JSON list of C-alpha atoms and ligand atoms in Angstrom, two decimals:
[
{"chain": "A", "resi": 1, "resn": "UNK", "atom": "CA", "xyz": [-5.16, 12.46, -8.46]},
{"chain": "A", "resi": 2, "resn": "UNK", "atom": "CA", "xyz": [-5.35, 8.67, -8.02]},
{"chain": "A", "resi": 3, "resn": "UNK", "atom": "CA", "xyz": [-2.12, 7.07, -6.53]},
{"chain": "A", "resi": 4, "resn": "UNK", "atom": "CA", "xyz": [-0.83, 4.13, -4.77]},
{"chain": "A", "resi": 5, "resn": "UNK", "atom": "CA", "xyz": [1.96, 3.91, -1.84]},
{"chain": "A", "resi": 6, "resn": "UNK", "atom": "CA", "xyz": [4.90, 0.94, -2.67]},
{"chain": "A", "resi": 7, "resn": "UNK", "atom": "CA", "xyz": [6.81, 0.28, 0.83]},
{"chain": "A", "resi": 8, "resn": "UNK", "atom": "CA", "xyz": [7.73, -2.90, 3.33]},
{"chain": "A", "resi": 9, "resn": "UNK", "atom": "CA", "xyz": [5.61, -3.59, 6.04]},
{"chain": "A", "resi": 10, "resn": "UNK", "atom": "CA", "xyz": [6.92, -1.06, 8.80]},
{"chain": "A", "resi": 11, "resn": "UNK", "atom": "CA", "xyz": [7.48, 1.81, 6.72]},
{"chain": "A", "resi": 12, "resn": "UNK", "atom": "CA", "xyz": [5.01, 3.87, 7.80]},
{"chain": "A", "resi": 13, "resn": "UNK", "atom": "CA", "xyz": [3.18, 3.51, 4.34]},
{"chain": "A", "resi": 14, "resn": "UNK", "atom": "CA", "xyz": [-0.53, 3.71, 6.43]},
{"chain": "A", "resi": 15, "resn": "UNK", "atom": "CA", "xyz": [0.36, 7.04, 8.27]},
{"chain": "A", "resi": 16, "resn": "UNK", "atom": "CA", "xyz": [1.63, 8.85, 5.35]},
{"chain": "A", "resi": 17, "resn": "UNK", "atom": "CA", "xyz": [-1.07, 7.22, 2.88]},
{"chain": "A", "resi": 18, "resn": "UNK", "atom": "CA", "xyz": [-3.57, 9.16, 5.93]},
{"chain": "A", "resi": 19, "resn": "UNK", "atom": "CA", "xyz": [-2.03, 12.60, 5.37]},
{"chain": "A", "resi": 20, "resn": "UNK", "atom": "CA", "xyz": [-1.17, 13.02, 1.77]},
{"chain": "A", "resi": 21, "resn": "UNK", "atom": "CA", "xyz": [-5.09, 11.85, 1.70]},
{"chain": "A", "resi": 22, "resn": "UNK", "atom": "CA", "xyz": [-6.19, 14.91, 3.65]},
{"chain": "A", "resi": 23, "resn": "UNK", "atom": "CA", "xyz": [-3.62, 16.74, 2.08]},
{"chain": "A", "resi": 24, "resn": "UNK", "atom": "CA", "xyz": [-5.22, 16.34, -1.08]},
{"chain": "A", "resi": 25, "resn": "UNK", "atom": "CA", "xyz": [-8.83, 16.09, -0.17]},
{"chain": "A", "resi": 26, "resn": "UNK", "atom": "CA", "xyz": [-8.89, 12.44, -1.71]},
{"chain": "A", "resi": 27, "resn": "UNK", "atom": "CA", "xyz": [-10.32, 8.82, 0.02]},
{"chain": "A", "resi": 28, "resn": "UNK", "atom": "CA", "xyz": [-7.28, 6.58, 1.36]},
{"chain": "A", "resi": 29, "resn": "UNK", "atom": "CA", "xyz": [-8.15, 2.81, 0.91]},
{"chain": "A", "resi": 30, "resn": "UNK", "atom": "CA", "xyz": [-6.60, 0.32, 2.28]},
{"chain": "A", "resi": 31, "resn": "UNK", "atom": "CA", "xyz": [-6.45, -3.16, 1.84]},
{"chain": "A", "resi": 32, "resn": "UNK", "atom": "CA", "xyz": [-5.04, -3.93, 5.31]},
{"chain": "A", "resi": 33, "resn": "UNK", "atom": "CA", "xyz": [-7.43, -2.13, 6.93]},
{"chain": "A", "resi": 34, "resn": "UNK", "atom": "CA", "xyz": [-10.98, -3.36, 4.87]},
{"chain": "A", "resi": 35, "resn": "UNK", "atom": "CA", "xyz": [-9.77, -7.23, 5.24]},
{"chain": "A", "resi": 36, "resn": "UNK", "atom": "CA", "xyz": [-8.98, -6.61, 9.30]},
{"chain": "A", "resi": 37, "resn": "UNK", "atom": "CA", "xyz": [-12.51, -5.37, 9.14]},
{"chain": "A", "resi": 38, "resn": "UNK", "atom": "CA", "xyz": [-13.81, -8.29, 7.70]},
{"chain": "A", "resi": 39, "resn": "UNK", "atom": "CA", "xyz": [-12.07, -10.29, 10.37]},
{"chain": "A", "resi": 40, "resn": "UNK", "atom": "CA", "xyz": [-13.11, -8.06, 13.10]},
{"chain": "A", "resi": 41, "resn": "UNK", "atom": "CA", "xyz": [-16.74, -8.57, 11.69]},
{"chain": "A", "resi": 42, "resn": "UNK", "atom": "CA", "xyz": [-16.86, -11.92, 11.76]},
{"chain": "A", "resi": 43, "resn": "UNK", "atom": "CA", "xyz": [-17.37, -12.23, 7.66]},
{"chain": "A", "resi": 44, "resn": "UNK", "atom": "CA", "xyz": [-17.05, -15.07, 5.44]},
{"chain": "A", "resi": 45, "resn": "UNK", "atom": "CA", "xyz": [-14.61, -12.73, 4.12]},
{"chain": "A", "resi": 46, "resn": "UNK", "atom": "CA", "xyz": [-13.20, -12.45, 7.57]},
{"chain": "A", "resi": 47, "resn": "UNK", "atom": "CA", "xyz": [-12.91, -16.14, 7.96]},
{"chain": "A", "resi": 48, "resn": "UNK", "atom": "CA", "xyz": [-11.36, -17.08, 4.74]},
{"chain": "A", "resi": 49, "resn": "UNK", "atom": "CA", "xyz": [-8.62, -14.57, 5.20]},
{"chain": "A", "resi": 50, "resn": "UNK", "atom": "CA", "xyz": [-7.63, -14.38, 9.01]},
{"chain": "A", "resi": 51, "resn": "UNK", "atom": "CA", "xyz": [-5.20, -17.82, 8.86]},
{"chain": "A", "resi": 52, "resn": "UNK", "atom": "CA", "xyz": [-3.32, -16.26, 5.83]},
{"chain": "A", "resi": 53, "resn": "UNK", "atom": "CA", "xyz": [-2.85, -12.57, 7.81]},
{"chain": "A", "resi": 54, "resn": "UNK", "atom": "CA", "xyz": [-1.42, -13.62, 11.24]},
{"chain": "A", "resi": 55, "resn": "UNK", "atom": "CA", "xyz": [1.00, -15.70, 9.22]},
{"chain": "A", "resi": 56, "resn": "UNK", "atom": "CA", "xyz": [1.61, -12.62, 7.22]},
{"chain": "A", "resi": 57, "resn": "UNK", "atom": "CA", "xyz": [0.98, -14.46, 3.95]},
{"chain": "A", "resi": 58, "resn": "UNK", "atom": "CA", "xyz": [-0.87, -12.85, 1.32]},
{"chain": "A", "resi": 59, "resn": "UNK", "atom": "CA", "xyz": [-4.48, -13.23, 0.52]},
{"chain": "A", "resi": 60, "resn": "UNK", "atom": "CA", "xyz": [-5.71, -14.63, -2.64]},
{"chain": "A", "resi": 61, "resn": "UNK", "atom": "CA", "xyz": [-6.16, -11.75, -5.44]},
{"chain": "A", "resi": 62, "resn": "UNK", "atom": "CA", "xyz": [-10.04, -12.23, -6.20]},
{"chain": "A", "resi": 63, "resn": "UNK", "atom": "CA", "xyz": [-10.72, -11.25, -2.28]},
{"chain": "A", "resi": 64, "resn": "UNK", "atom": "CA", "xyz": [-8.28, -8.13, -2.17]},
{"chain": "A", "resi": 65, "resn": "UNK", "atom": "CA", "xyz": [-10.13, -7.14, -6.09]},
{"chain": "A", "resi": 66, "resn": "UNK", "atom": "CA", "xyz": [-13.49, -7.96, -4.51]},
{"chain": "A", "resi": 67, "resn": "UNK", "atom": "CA", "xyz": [-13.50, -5.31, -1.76]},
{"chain": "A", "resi": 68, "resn": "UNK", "atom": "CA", "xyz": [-11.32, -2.61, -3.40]},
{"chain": "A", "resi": 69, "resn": "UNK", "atom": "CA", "xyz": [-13.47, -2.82, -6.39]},
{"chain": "A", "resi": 70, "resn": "UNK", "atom": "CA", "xyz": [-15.90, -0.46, -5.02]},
{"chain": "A", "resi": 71, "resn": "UNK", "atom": "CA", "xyz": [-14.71, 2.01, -3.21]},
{"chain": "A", "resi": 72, "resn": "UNK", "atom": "CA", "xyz": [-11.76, 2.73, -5.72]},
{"chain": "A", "resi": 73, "resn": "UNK", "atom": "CA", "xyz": [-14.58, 3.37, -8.73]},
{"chain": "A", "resi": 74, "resn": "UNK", "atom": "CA", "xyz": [-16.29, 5.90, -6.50]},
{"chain": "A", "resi": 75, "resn": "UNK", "atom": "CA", "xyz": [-13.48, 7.71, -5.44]},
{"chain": "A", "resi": 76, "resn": "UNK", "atom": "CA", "xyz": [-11.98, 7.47, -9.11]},
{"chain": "A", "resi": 77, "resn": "UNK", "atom": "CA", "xyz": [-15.29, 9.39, -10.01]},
{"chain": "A", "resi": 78, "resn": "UNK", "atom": "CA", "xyz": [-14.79, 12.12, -7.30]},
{"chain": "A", "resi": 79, "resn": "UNK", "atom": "CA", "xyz": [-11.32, 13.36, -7.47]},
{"chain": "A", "resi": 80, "resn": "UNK", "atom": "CA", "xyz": [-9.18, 10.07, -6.67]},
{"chain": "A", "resi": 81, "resn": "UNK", "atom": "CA", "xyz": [-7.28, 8.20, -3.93]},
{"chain": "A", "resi": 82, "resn": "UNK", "atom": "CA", "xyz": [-4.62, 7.05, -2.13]},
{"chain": "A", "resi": 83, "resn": "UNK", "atom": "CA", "xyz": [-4.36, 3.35, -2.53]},
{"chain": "A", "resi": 84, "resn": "UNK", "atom": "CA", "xyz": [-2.53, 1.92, 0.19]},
{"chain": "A", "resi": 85, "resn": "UNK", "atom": "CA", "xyz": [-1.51, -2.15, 0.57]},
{"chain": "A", "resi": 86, "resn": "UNK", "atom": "CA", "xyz": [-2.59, -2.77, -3.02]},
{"chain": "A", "resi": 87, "resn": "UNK", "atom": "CA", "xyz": [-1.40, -3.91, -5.69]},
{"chain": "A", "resi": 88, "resn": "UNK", "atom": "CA", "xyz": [1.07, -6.17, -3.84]},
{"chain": "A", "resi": 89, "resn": "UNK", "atom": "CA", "xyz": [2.16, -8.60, -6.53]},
{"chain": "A", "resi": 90, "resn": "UNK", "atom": "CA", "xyz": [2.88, -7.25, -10.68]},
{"chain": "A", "resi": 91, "resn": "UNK", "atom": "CA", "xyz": [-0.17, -9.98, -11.36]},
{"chain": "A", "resi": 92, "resn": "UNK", "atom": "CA", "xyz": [-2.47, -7.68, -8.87]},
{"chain": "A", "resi": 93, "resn": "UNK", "atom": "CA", "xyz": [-1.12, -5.25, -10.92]},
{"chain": "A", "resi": 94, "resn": "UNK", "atom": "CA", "xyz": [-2.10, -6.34, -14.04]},
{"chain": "A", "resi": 95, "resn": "UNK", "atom": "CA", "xyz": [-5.09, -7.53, -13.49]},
{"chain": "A", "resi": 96, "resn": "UNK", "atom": "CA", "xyz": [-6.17, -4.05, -11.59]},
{"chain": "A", "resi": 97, "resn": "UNK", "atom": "CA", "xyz": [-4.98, -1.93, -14.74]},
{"chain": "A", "resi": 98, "resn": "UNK", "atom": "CA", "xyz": [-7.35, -4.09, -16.96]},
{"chain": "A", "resi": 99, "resn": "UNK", "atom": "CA", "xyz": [-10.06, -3.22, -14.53]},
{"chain": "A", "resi": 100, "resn": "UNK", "atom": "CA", "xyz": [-9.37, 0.17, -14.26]},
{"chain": "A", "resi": 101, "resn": "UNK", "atom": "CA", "xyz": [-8.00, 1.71, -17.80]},
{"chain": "A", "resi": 102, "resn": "UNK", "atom": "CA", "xyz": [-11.67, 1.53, -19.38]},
{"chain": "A", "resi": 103, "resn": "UNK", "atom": "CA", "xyz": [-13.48, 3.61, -16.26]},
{"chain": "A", "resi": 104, "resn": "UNK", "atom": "CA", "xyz": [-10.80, 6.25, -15.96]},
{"chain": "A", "resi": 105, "resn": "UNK", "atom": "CA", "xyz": [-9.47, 4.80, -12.95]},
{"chain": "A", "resi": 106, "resn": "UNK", "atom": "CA", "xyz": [-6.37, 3.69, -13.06]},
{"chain": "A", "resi": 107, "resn": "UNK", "atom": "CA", "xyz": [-3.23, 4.55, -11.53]},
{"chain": "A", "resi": 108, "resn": "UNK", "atom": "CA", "xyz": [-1.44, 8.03, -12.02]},
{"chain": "A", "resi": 109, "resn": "UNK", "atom": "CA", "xyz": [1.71, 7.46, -9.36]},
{"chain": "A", "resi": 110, "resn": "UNK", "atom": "CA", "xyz": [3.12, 4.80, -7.65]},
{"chain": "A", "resi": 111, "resn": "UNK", "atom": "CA", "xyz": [5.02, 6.11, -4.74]},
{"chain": "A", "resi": 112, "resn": "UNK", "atom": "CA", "xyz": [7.85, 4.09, -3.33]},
{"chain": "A", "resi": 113, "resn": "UNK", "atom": "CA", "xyz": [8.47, 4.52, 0.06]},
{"chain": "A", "resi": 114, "resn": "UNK", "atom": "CA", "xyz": [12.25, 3.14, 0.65]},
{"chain": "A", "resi": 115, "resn": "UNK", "atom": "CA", "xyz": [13.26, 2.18, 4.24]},
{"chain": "A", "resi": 116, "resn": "UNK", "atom": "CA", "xyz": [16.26, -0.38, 4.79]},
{"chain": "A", "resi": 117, "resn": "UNK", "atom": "CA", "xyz": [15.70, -3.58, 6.29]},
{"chain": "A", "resi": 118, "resn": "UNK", "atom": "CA", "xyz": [17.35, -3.39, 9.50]},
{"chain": "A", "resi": 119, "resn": "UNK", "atom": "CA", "xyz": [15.64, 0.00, 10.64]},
{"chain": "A", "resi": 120, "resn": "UNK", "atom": "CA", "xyz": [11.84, -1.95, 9.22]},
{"chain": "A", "resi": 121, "resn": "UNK", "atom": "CA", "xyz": [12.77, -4.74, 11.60]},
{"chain": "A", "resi": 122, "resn": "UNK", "atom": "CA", "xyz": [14.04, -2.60, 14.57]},
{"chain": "A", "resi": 123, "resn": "UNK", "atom": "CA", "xyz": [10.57, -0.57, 14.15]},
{"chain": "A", "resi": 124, "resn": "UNK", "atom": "CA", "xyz": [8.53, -3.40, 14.32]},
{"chain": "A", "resi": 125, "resn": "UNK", "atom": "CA", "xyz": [9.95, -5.21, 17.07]},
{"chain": "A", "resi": 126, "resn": "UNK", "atom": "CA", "xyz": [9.52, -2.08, 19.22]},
{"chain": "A", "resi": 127, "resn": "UNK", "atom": "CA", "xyz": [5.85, -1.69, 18.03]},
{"chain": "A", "resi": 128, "resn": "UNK", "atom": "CA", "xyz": [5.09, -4.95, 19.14]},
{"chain": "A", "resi": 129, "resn": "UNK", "atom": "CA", "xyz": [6.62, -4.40, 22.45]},
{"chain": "A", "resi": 130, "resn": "UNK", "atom": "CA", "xyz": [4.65, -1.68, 23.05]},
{"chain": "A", "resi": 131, "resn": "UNK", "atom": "CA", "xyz": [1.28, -3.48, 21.29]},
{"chain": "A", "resi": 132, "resn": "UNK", "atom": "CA", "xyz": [2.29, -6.78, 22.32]},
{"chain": "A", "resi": 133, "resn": "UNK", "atom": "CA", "xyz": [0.96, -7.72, 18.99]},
{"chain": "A", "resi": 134, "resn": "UNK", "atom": "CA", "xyz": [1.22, -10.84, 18.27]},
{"chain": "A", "resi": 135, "resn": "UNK", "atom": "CA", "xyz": [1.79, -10.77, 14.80]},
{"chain": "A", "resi": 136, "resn": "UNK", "atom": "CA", "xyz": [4.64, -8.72, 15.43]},
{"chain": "A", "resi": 137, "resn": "UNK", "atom": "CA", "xyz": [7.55, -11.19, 16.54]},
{"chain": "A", "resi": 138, "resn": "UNK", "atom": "CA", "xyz": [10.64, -11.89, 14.75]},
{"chain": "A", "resi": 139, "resn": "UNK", "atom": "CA", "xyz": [9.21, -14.46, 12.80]},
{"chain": "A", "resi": 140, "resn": "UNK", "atom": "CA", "xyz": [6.32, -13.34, 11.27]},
{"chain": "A", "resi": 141, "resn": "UNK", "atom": "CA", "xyz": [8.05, -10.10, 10.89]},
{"chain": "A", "resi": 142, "resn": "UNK", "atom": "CA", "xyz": [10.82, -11.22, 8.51]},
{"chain": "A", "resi": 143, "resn": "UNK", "atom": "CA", "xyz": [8.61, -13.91, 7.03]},
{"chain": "A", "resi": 144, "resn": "UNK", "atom": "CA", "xyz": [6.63, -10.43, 5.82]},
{"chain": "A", "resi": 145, "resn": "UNK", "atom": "CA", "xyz": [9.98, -8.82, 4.65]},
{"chain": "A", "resi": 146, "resn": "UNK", "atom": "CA", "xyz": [10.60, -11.48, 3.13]},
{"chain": "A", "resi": 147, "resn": "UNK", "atom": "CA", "xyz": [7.06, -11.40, 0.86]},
{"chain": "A", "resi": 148, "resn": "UNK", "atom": "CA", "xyz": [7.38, -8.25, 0.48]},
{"chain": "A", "resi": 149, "resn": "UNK", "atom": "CA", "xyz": [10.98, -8.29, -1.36]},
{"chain": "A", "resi": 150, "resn": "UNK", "atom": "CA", "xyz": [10.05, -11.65, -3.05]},
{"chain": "A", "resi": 151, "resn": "UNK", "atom": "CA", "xyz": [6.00, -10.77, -4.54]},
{"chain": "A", "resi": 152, "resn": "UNK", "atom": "CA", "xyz": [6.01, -6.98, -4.19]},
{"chain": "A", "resi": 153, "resn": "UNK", "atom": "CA", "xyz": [9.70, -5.15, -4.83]},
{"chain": "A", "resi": 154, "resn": "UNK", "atom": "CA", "xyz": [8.84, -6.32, -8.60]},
{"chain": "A", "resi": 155, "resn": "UNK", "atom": "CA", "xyz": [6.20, -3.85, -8.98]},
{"chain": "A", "resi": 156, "resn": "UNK", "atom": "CA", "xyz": [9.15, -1.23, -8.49]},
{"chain": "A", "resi": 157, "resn": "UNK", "atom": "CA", "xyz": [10.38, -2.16, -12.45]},
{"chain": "A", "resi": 158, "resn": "UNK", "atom": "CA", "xyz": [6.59, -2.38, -13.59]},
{"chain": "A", "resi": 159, "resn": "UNK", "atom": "CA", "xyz": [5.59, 1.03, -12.49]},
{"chain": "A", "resi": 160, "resn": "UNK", "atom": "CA", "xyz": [9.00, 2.59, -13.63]},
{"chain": "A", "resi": 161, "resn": "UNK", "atom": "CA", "xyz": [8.77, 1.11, -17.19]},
{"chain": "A", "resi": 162, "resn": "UNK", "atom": "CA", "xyz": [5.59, 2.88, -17.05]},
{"chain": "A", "resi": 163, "resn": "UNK", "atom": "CA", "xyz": [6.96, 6.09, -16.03]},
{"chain": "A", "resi": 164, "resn": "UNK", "atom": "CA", "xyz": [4.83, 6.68, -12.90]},
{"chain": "A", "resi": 165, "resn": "UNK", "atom": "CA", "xyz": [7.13, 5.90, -10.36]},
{"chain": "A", "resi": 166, "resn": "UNK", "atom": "CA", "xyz": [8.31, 8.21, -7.39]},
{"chain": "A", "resi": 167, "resn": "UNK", "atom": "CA", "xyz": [10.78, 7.31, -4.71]},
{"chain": "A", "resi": 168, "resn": "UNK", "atom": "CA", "xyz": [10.54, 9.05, -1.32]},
{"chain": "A", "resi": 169, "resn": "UNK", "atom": "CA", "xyz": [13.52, 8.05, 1.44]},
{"chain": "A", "resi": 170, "resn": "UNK", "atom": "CA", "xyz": [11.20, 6.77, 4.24]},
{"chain": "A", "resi": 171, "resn": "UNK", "atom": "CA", "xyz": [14.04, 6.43, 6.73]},
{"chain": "A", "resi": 172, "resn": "UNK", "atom": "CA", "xyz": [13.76, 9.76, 7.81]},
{"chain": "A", "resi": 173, "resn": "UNK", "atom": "CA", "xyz": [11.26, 12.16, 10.46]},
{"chain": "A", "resi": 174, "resn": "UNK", "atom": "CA", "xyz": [7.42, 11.45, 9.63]},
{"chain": "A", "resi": 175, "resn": "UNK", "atom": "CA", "xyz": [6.47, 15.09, 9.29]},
{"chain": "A", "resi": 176, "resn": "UNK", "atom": "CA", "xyz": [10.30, 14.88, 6.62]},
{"chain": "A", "resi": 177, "resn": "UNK", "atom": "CA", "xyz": [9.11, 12.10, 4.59]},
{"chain": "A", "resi": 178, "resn": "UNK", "atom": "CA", "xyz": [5.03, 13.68, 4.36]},
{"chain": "A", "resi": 179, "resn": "UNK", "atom": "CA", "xyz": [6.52, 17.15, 3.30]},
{"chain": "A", "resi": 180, "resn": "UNK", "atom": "CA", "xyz": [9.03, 15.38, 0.55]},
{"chain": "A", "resi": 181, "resn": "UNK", "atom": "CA", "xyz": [6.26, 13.19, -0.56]},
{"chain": "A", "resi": 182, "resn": "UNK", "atom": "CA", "xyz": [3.26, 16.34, -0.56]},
{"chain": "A", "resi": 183, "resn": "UNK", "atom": "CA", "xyz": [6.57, 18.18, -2.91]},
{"chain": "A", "resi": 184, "resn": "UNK", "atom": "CA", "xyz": [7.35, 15.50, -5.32]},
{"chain": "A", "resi": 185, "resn": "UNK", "atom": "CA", "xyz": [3.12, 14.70, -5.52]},
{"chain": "A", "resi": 186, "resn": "UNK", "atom": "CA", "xyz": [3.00, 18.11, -6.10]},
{"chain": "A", "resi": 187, "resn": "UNK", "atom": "CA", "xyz": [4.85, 18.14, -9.67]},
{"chain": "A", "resi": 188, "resn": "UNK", "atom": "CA", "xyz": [3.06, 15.00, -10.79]},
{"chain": "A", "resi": 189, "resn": "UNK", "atom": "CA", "xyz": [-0.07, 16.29, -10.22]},
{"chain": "A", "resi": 190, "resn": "UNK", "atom": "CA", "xyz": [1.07, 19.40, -12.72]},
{"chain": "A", "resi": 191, "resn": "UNK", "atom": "CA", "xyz": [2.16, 16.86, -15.30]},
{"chain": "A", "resi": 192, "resn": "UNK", "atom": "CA", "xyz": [-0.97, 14.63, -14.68]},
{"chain": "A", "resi": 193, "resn": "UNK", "atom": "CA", "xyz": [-3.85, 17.39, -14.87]},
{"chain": "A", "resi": 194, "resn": "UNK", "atom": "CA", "xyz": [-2.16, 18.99, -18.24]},
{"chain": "B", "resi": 201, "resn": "AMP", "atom": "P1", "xyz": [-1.20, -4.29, 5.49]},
{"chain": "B", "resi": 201, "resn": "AMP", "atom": "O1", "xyz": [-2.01, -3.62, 6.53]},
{"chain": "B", "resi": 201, "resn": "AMP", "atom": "O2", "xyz": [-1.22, -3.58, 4.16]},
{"chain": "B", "resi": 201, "resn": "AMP", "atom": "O3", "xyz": [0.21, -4.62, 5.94]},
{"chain": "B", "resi": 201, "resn": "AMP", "atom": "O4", "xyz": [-1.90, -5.70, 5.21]},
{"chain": "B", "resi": 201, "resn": "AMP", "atom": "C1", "xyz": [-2.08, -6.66, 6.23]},
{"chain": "B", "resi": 201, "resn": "AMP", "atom": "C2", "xyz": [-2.28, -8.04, 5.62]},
{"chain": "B", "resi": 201, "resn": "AMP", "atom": "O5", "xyz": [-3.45, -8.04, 4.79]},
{"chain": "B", "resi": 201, "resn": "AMP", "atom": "C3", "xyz": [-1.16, -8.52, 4.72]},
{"chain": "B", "resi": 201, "resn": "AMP", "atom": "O6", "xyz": [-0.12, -9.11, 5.45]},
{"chain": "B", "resi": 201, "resn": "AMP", "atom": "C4", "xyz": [-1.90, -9.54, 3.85]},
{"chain": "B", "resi": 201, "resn": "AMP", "atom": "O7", "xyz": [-2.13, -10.74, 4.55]},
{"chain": "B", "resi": 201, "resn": "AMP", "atom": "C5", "xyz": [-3.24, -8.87, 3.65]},
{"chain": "B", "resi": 201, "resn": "AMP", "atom": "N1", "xyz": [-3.24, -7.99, 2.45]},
{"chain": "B", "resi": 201, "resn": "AMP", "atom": "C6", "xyz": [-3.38, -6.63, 2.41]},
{"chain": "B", "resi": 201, "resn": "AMP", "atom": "N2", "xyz": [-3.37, -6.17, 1.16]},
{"chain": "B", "resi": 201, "resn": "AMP", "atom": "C7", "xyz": [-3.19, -7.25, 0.36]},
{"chain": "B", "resi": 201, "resn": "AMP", "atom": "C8", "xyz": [-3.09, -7.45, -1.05]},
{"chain": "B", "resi": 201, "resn": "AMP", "atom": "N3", "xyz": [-3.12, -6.41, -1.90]},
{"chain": "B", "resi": 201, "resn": "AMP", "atom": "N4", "xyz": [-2.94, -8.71, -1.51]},
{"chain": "B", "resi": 201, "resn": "AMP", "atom": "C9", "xyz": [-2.90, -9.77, -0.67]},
{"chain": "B", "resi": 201, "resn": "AMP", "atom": "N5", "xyz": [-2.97, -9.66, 0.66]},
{"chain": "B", "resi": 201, "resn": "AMP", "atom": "C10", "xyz": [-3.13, -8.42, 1.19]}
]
């Protein structure tokens, strides 16, 4: 099954995205986590892209398409994956499904994970308390709310018009939301396979 997660920064989109992957024995990419590598690294990559993620602004598309290119066509070829972090904008979107639709690897589900924006914030300030990230202060944290309801709440409409959208309430127990997700993932995947 090949699906993508759809939730504000702070929703807990990266631990669920981890066990509905071993839940269903499929890769989970994501973006976040293959650019902070590149920064980690050192890369050219890494370079180009750290400014833009401390501010929490977005990085340009080509980058994101660059390093998701391959390891979404070889997991597309063994089962799927659990996209997390991409697409982020309706023009990543786009551009992705154009990419995708001729190798059999586009997207099956988008899966929204709702959380209101006063619980998001409240999370993230206490992570970076305990982190003392510095990414995480006020700031940067609603500047990333705010990106995220401005460039990515869109794709919400473009995946429904599609009919491939699932909401999940995220503002809920971890080990709730997983089970609610695995359930409604669970159908698809019936409708999907037939
Ligand atoms: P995440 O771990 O998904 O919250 O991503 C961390 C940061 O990486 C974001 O704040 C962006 O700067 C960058 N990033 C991750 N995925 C994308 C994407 N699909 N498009 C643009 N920037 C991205």
């Amino acid at each position: 099954m090949r699906l993508l997660l759809i939730g504000p920064p702070g929703a807990g989109k990266g631990t669920q995205a981890v066990r509905i992957a071993e839940h269903f024995d499929i890769p989970h990419i994501s973006s976040g986590d293959l650019l902070r590598r590149h920064v980690a690294d050192g890369t050219s990559i890494g370079r180009l892209v750290q400014e833009k993620m401390r501010r929490g602004d977005l990085v340009p598309d080509g980058i994101v398409m660059d390093i998701l290119r391959k390891p979404v066509e070889a997991a597309s070829r063994s089962g799927g994956y659990v996209l997390d972090g991409f697409p982020r904008t309706v023009e990543q979107a786009h551009a992705a499904y154009l990419v995708a639709k001729n190798l059999g690897a586009s997207v099956q589900v988008a899966l929204h994970l709702a959380v209101p924006r006063g619980e998001l914030v409240r999370r993230m300030l206490a992570r970076g308390e305990e982190s003392e990230r510095s990414d995480d202060t006020e700031d940067v944290i609603n500047h990333r709310l705010n990106v995220y309801e401005e460039r990515t709440l869109p794709l919400l409409d473009y995946y429904a018009q599609r009919e491939t959208l699932v909401t999940v309430n995220g503002a809920r127990p971890i080990g709730e939301v997983t089970w609610s997700m695995i359930v409604q993932l669970q159908k698809v995947r019936r409708r999907v396979t037939n």
